[in-house]
Amino acid sequence: MVSDENFRKVKPYVPGEQPKNDDVIKLNTNENPYPPSPKVLEVLGNIGNSSFRKYPDPEVSDLVQALADYHNVKRENVFVGVGSDDVIAMCFMTFFNGGKPVLFPDISYAFYKVWADLLKVNYDEIPLDNDFKIIPDDYFKENGGIIFPNPNAPTGLVLGLDKVESIIASSPKTVVIVDEAYIDFGGESALSLIDKYDNLIVTRTYSKSRAMAGMRIGYCVGSAELIKVLNSVKFSYNSYTMSDIAIKTGIASLKDEDYFKQTVGRIVDTREKTKRELNRLGFTFLDSSSNFIFAKHKDIDGEQLFNALKKNKIFVRHFNSEKIKDYLRITIGTEDEMKSLIDFLKRYLGYKEV
Ligand code: PMP
């Protein structure tokens, strides 16, 4: 029998549930409830057989160029991957190889710890303050790199650009990654600092604001030096990461700014409305700048509420870790979906008017 002594042993990241049936209200993985731009669907309709038959462009040059144009940077400043998970994993592999600990918040995107463990990267989880805020000063110390999401997940709280900059500036010799998966829903992007700091990487995704989680497109922007090393590692690992379909639809999405702004605006409006409703029902929550709300009820246990919602085919996310176990992370769905959520909560919590 094979021995496991040579195996890599890891505790994997657990993604949110993806139910097979469409009869649930799915507010558990921060997907966009609206379709992608009609321009994306049009391009998809015209995909020919060569997109299947041939290997895709390993350099992903057209999408890289389109993203460079979109963000007003050079193509040398852009790296793309199969979702920002792929991009961030590549960044861990490329930039976090010293013995000193990589710093990230203790309550944050749970994948950071998993990648660090997988790649045997030393790390230090920096506690958030009692209001779940990142304290920049705590990052002003020796490190092997820094990564944090802005807005943070699952809290949804945004850190002001001046504070983000203070963290980047305090570690000029190590790479600081700002994970902007949710920035389109609120907050100020660190992209404006790319020219100023050669140690900065900003990661972005098509999965949330561009309604393209299924297409798996992510990218990052950074100095030409950093992007060059990142590409060397990528081409030492897997050259053909992105399908031609992802490349073409990714470009199409960038060409429909009106639609993009409109859907993001709708989600932000629904988020603010949902905050008011949740407040009335006895929830407290952090003031989210993202496409989800991290909320807890004054009387009812997080897990109990999670199960009650699930039984009624409303999926949200619950994390079973000590500091946040009272909370539910609720993705912002359509107006109708949020109405169903609120109606259910009213009934469940015993409110009379529904
Ligand atoms: N960063 C954060 C903070 C996230 O919440 C997610 C979504 N799970 C990702 C990165 C990765 O998203 P994707 O791989 O779909 O781009």
PDB file of C-alpha atoms and ligand atoms in Angstrom, residues 13 29-30 82-86 88 109 112 115 149 151-153 179 181-182 203-208 213 216-218 292 329, ligand 1:
ATOM      1  CA  TYR A  13      -9.926  26.186   1.455  1.00  0.00           C
ATOM      2  CA  THR A  29     -20.542  33.378  -2.695  1.00  0.00           C
ATOM      3  CA  ASN A  30     -20.700  37.087  -3.534  1.00  0.00           C
ATOM      4  CA  VAL A  82      -7.755  32.233 -14.054  1.00  0.00           C
ATOM      5  CA  GLY A  83      -9.639  34.286 -11.491  1.00  0.00           C
ATOM      6  CA  SER A  84      -7.858  36.396  -8.920  1.00  0.00           C
ATOM      7  CA  ASP A  85      -7.357  33.213  -6.883  1.00  0.00           C
ATOM      8  CA  ASP A  86      -4.925  32.110  -9.583  1.00  0.00           C
ATOM      9  CA  ILE A  88      -2.884  35.720  -5.925  1.00  0.00           C
ATOM     10  CA  TYR A 109      -9.972  36.083   2.931  1.00  0.00           C
ATOM     11  CA  TYR A 112      -4.363  33.518   2.192  1.00  0.00           C
ATOM     12  CA  TRP A 115      -1.782  29.334   0.139  1.00  0.00           C
ATOM     13  CA  PRO A 149      -8.242  42.860   0.781  1.00  0.00           C
ATOM     14  CA  PRO A 151     -12.610  46.320   1.126  1.00  0.00           C
ATOM     15  CA  ASN A 152     -11.805  43.517   3.535  1.00  0.00           C
ATOM     16  CA  ALA A 153     -13.706  40.246   3.347  1.00  0.00           C
ATOM     17  CA  ASP A 179      -6.658  42.559  -3.104  1.00  0.00           C
ATOM     18  CA  ALA A 181     -11.892  42.019  -5.433  1.00  0.00           C
ATOM     19  CA  TYR A 182     -14.709  44.296  -4.138  1.00  0.00           C
ATOM     20  CA  THR A 203      -5.346  42.461  -7.766  1.00  0.00           C
ATOM     21  CA  ARG A 204      -8.767  42.602  -9.376  1.00  0.00           C
ATOM     22  CA  THR A 205     -11.421  40.119 -10.488  1.00  0.00           C
ATOM     23  CA  TYR A 206     -14.196  39.823 -13.053  1.00  0.00           C
ATOM     24  CA  SER A 207     -16.117  37.576 -10.663  1.00  0.00           C
ATOM     25  CA  LYS A 208     -18.059  40.193  -8.694  1.00  0.00           C
ATOM     26  CA  ALA A 213     -17.341  34.412 -11.909  1.00  0.00           C
ATOM     27  CA  ARG A 216     -12.601  32.764 -14.233  1.00  0.00           C
ATOM     28  CA  ILE A 217     -10.794  35.990 -15.041  1.00  0.00           C
ATOM     29  CA  GLY A 218      -8.564  37.878 -12.653  1.00  0.00           C
ATOM     30  CA  PHE A 292     -22.217  41.704   0.776  1.00  0.00           C
ATOM     31  CA  ARG A 329     -22.197  37.071   5.290  1.00  0.00           C
TER      32      ARG A 329
HETATM   33  N1  PMP B   1     -10.163  37.880  -3.022  1.00  0.00           N
HETATM   34  C1  PMP B   1     -11.225  37.965  -2.212  1.00  0.00           C
HETATM   35  C2  PMP B   1     -11.165  38.880  -1.054  1.00  0.00           C
HETATM   36  C3  PMP B   1     -12.360  37.197  -2.458  1.00  0.00           C
HETATM   37  O1  PMP B   1     -13.413  37.242  -1.650  1.00  0.00           O
HETATM   38  C4  PMP B   1     -12.388  36.345  -3.591  1.00  0.00           C
HETATM   39  C5  PMP B   1     -13.619  35.526  -3.890  1.00  0.00           C
HETATM   40  N2  PMP B   1     -13.685  34.307  -3.283  1.00  0.00           N
HETATM   41  C6  PMP B   1     -11.246  36.290  -4.390  1.00  0.00           C
HETATM   42  C7  PMP B   1     -10.146  37.084  -4.091  1.00  0.00           C
HETATM   43  C8  PMP B   1     -11.125  35.367  -5.561  1.00  0.00           C
HETATM   44  O2  PMP B   1     -12.068  35.570  -6.533  1.00  0.00           O
HETATM   45  P1  PMP B   1     -11.873  35.017  -8.013  1.00  0.00           P
HETATM   46  O3  PMP B   1     -10.867  33.887  -7.984  1.00  0.00           O
HETATM   47  O4  PMP B   1     -13.218  34.563  -8.410  1.00  0.00           O
HETATM   48  O5  PMP B   1     -11.368  36.159  -8.815  1.00  0.00           O
END
